[in-house]
Amino acid sequence: MALITKKPRGTEDVLPRDSYRWQFLEKLFRDEARAFGYREMRTPVFEHTNLFERGVGDTTDIVQKEMYTFLTKGGDSITLRPEGTAGAARAFLEHGLHNDPLPIKAYYLTSCYRYEKPQAGRLREFHQFGMECYGTQDPAADAELITAAANIFDRLGLKNISLEINSIGCPTCRAEYHKALTAYFAQYKDELCKDCQERFSRNPMRLLDCKVPHDHEIAQGAPTVLDYLCDECSAHFEGVKHYLDANGVAYTVNPTIVRGLDYYTKTVFEFLSGDIGAQSAVCAGGRYDGLIEELGGNPMPALGFAAGIERLLLTLEAQGVEIPLPASCDIYIASMGEDAHQKASALCNSLRKAGLYAEFDVVGRGLKAQMKYANKIGARFSIVLGDNEIEEGKAKLKNMLTGEQSDVPLEAEAFINAFTQIKLNDEFKGLEEKNN
Ligand code: ATP
Ligand code: MG
């Protein structure tokens, strides 16, 4: 057999047997977002290209090299979203959300697209959970956002995750810092990689972020931004640290964190996992007070983060964190003969309407094969329906774990009542045994 094609490089399928892992994470994200007053926002998977050129910044790697951009039949330039912040900010402006009570808090769970070299933890289609907060300058908001991310990693039971924070100041203090950086890197200009030579004049801070080993080494000796912060930015950074301390969130200050977006101001941070190799950033974010204005709105401070879901799943796996298995089948109704098949089908439907997970044979298997299947899907109870049972209007319900049997009536309502009672008793017994 020859498949006509395989999935494109850098993409992943989530199979039915694994999707519970994603759903577990997604539910945890949603619960955590809710606890912090964030509501979900959904934006298109594609946007006009200029949104990302402006919203992500045209000196970034994302815009320079990684975007999936194409012309539509109508001749518009469209780009698949490489991240979630720009689209969220666009929607925020387009729908006048700045009129809502501040701060405005939104979260998203989305796919992102970047034309990168695929490797462990680096995909071309990947997924992010992100939180965006608009309308506050207060350092308490920065700390609140970082705390939300920290709580998620806590709740997941992850260890060996470190939080690194920095402040990259506002445009005023950064002008001075850029001068100092330019003077420093000028000494090494010929040794820098080709990309950095270009970045040098356009955005010298980007050089601190270069992953080429020699450039990285040079960057280690660069002047630190923290020495150039103006009084306001400095006080803001102190404030963020104090609130993090108050929340019991551990961090280290790393002055080389600059982040990939051009419009970051003041706070920037990353959560790093010690267990997944080179692609170690599982979450990154900060403050971008210039973004809304850059997109044509009135000035409005903003901040946010994005966490990479695939990298989080890799971390969970590497640390052996167990994700609870989804609930298995409540009951399998095996059947023999046409009347019994129909009864099985109808009973299953009633059970499902009552919120239970029920299965019967839809493949035309014999009784033995049906029971084998019931075992495979981990059914907790089963019954076997044949002509006798149909005639008598009752059957034996079997607990697949203990082998215990009880008579149950086959009339739908009575059946569900009896079954629910038996299932509850069984769960209660299980709990009691666990506690003793
Ligand atoms: P990196 O330095 O690893 O390239 P980045 O700075 O480009 O990351 P962001 O744009 O800040 O990353 O995205 C936030 C998070 O999304 C990252 O911390 C990471 O967990 C995840 N992420 C980014 N790019 C990818 C990718 N190509 N594949 C999988 N996850 C990714
Ligand atoms: Mg990147």
Short mmCIF file of N, CA and C and ligand atoms in Angstrom, two decimals, residues 62 66 82-83 114 116 121-128 209 211 259-261 264 270-271 278-285 305-312, ligand 1:
data_model
loop_
_atom_site.label_atom_id
_atom_site.label_comp_id
_atom_site.label_asym_id
_atom_site.label_seq_id
_atom_site.Cartn_x
_atom_site.Cartn_y
_atom_site.Cartn_z
N ILE A 62 10.85 36.19 13.46
CA ILE A 62 9.54 35.74 13.00
C ILE A 62 9.19 36.41 11.68
N GLU A 66 10.32 33.64 9.28
CA GLU A 66 9.53 32.47 9.67
C GLU A 66 8.07 32.48 9.24
N PRO A 82 1.73 33.71 13.34
CA PRO A 82 2.91 33.09 13.93
C PRO A 82 2.85 33.14 15.46
N GLU A 83 1.91 33.90 16.00
CA GLU A 83 1.77 34.04 17.46
C GLU A 83 0.39 34.64 17.73
N ARG A 114 5.09 28.79 12.01
CA ARG A 114 6.37 29.44 11.73
C ARG A 114 7.22 28.51 10.88
N GLU A 116 10.17 27.20 10.48
CA GLU A 116 11.44 27.03 11.19
C GLU A 116 12.01 25.67 10.86
N GLY A 121 10.77 19.84 19.98
CA GLY A 121 10.28 21.06 20.61
C GLY A 121 10.21 22.26 19.67
N ARG A 122 10.50 22.07 18.39
CA ARG A 122 10.39 23.18 17.44
C ARG A 122 9.66 22.68 16.19
N LEU A 123 8.45 23.17 16.04
CA LEU A 123 7.57 22.69 14.96
C LEU A 123 7.19 23.84 14.04
N ARG A 124 6.58 23.49 12.92
CA ARG A 124 6.09 24.53 12.02
C ARG A 124 4.63 24.86 12.31
N GLU A 125 3.90 23.86 12.74
CA GLU A 125 2.59 24.15 13.35
C GLU A 125 2.70 23.75 14.80
N PHE A 126 2.48 24.70 15.70
CA PHE A 126 2.52 24.38 17.13
C PHE A 126 1.37 25.12 17.80
N HIS A 127 1.25 24.94 19.11
CA HIS A 127 0.08 25.50 19.80
C HIS A 127 0.50 26.31 21.02
N GLN A 128 -0.20 27.36 21.23
CA GLN A 128 0.09 28.22 22.37
C GLN A 128 -1.15 28.45 23.22
N ASP A 209 20.12 38.21 21.88
CA ASP A 209 19.23 37.05 21.77
C ASP A 209 19.77 36.03 20.77
N LYS A 211 21.43 33.05 18.80
CA LYS A 211 21.70 31.70 19.27
C LYS A 211 23.01 31.13 18.72
N ARG A 259 13.66 39.01 24.60
CA ARG A 259 12.42 38.60 23.93
C ARG A 259 12.39 38.96 22.45
N GLY A 260 11.54 38.20 21.73
CA GLY A 260 11.52 38.30 20.27
C GLY A 260 10.66 39.39 19.66
N LEU A 261 9.75 40.00 20.41
CA LEU A 261 8.92 41.04 19.80
C LEU A 261 9.59 42.40 19.94
N TYR A 264 8.21 45.10 23.12
CA TYR A 264 8.30 44.88 24.56
C TYR A 264 8.86 46.12 25.25
N GLU A 270 10.81 34.67 31.06
CA GLU A 270 10.75 33.34 30.42
C GLU A 270 10.69 32.28 31.51
N PHE A 271 9.93 31.24 31.23
CA PHE A 271 9.98 30.04 32.07
C PHE A 271 10.76 28.99 31.29
N ALA A 278 17.59 21.70 24.12
CA ALA A 278 17.88 23.07 23.68
C ALA A 278 16.66 23.98 23.59
N GLN A 279 15.53 23.39 23.20
CA GLN A 279 14.31 24.20 23.07
C GLN A 279 13.65 24.30 24.43
N SER A 280 14.29 25.08 25.32
CA SER A 280 13.92 24.96 26.72
C SER A 280 12.85 25.96 27.19
N ALA A 281 12.57 26.99 26.38
CA ALA A 281 11.59 27.99 26.83
C ALA A 281 10.18 27.43 26.68
N VAL A 282 9.48 27.24 27.80
CA VAL A 282 8.12 26.72 27.71
C VAL A 282 7.10 27.86 27.75
N CYS A 283 7.52 29.03 28.18
CA CYS A 283 6.58 30.13 28.31
C CYS A 283 7.38 31.44 28.28
N ALA A 284 6.84 32.42 27.60
CA ALA A 284 7.57 33.68 27.53
C ALA A 284 6.59 34.83 27.42
N GLY A 285 6.97 35.96 27.97
CA GLY A 285 6.06 37.09 27.87
C GLY A 285 6.64 38.36 28.46
N PHE A 305 1.58 36.76 28.01
CA PHE A 305 2.57 35.70 27.80
C PHE A 305 1.98 34.64 26.89
N ALA A 306 2.85 33.81 26.35
CA ALA A 306 2.40 32.63 25.60
C ALA A 306 3.22 31.43 26.06
N ALA A 307 2.53 30.31 26.25
CA ALA A 307 3.20 29.07 26.62
C ALA A 307 3.06 28.09 25.46
N GLY A 308 4.13 27.39 25.14
CA GLY A 308 4.11 26.42 24.06
C GLY A 308 3.58 25.08 24.57
N ILE A 309 2.45 24.64 24.01
CA ILE A 309 1.82 23.44 24.55
C ILE A 309 2.64 22.18 24.27
N GLU A 310 3.19 22.06 23.06
CA GLU A 310 4.00 20.87 22.75
C GLU A 310 5.20 20.76 23.70
N ARG A 311 5.84 21.90 23.97
CA ARG A 311 7.00 21.86 24.88
C ARG A 311 6.58 21.52 26.30
N LEU A 312 5.40 21.95 26.68
CA LEU A 312 4.90 21.58 28.01
C LEU A 312 4.64 20.09 28.08
P1 ATP B 1 12.48 30.22 20.82
O1 ATP B 1 13.49 31.10 21.45
O2 ATP B 1 12.47 28.83 21.37
O3 ATP B 1 12.50 30.28 19.32
P2 ATP B 1 10.47 32.24 20.78
O4 ATP B 1 11.12 33.36 21.48
O5 ATP B 1 10.43 32.28 19.29
O6 ATP B 1 11.07 30.84 21.26
P3 ATP B 1 7.79 33.04 21.51
O7 ATP B 1 7.54 33.71 20.22
O8 ATP B 1 7.97 33.88 22.69
O9 ATP B 1 9.02 32.02 21.36
O10 ATP B 1 6.65 31.98 21.78
C1 ATP B 1 6.24 31.59 23.09
C2 ATP B 1 6.41 30.10 23.32
O11 ATP B 1 5.91 29.36 22.22
C3 ATP B 1 7.84 29.65 23.43
O12 ATP B 1 8.32 29.85 24.71
C4 ATP B 1 7.74 28.18 23.08
O13 ATP B 1 7.32 27.44 24.21
C5 ATP B 1 6.67 28.16 22.06
N1 ATP B 1 7.24 28.09 20.69
C6 ATP B 1 7.75 29.10 19.95
N2 ATP B 1 8.14 28.69 18.75
C7 ATP B 1 7.84 27.35 18.70
C8 ATP B 1 7.99 26.34 17.70
N3 ATP B 1 8.49 26.59 16.50
N4 ATP B 1 7.57 25.08 18.01
C9 ATP B 1 7.04 24.79 19.22
N5 ATP B 1 6.88 25.71 20.19
C10 ATP B 1 7.27 26.97 19.95
#
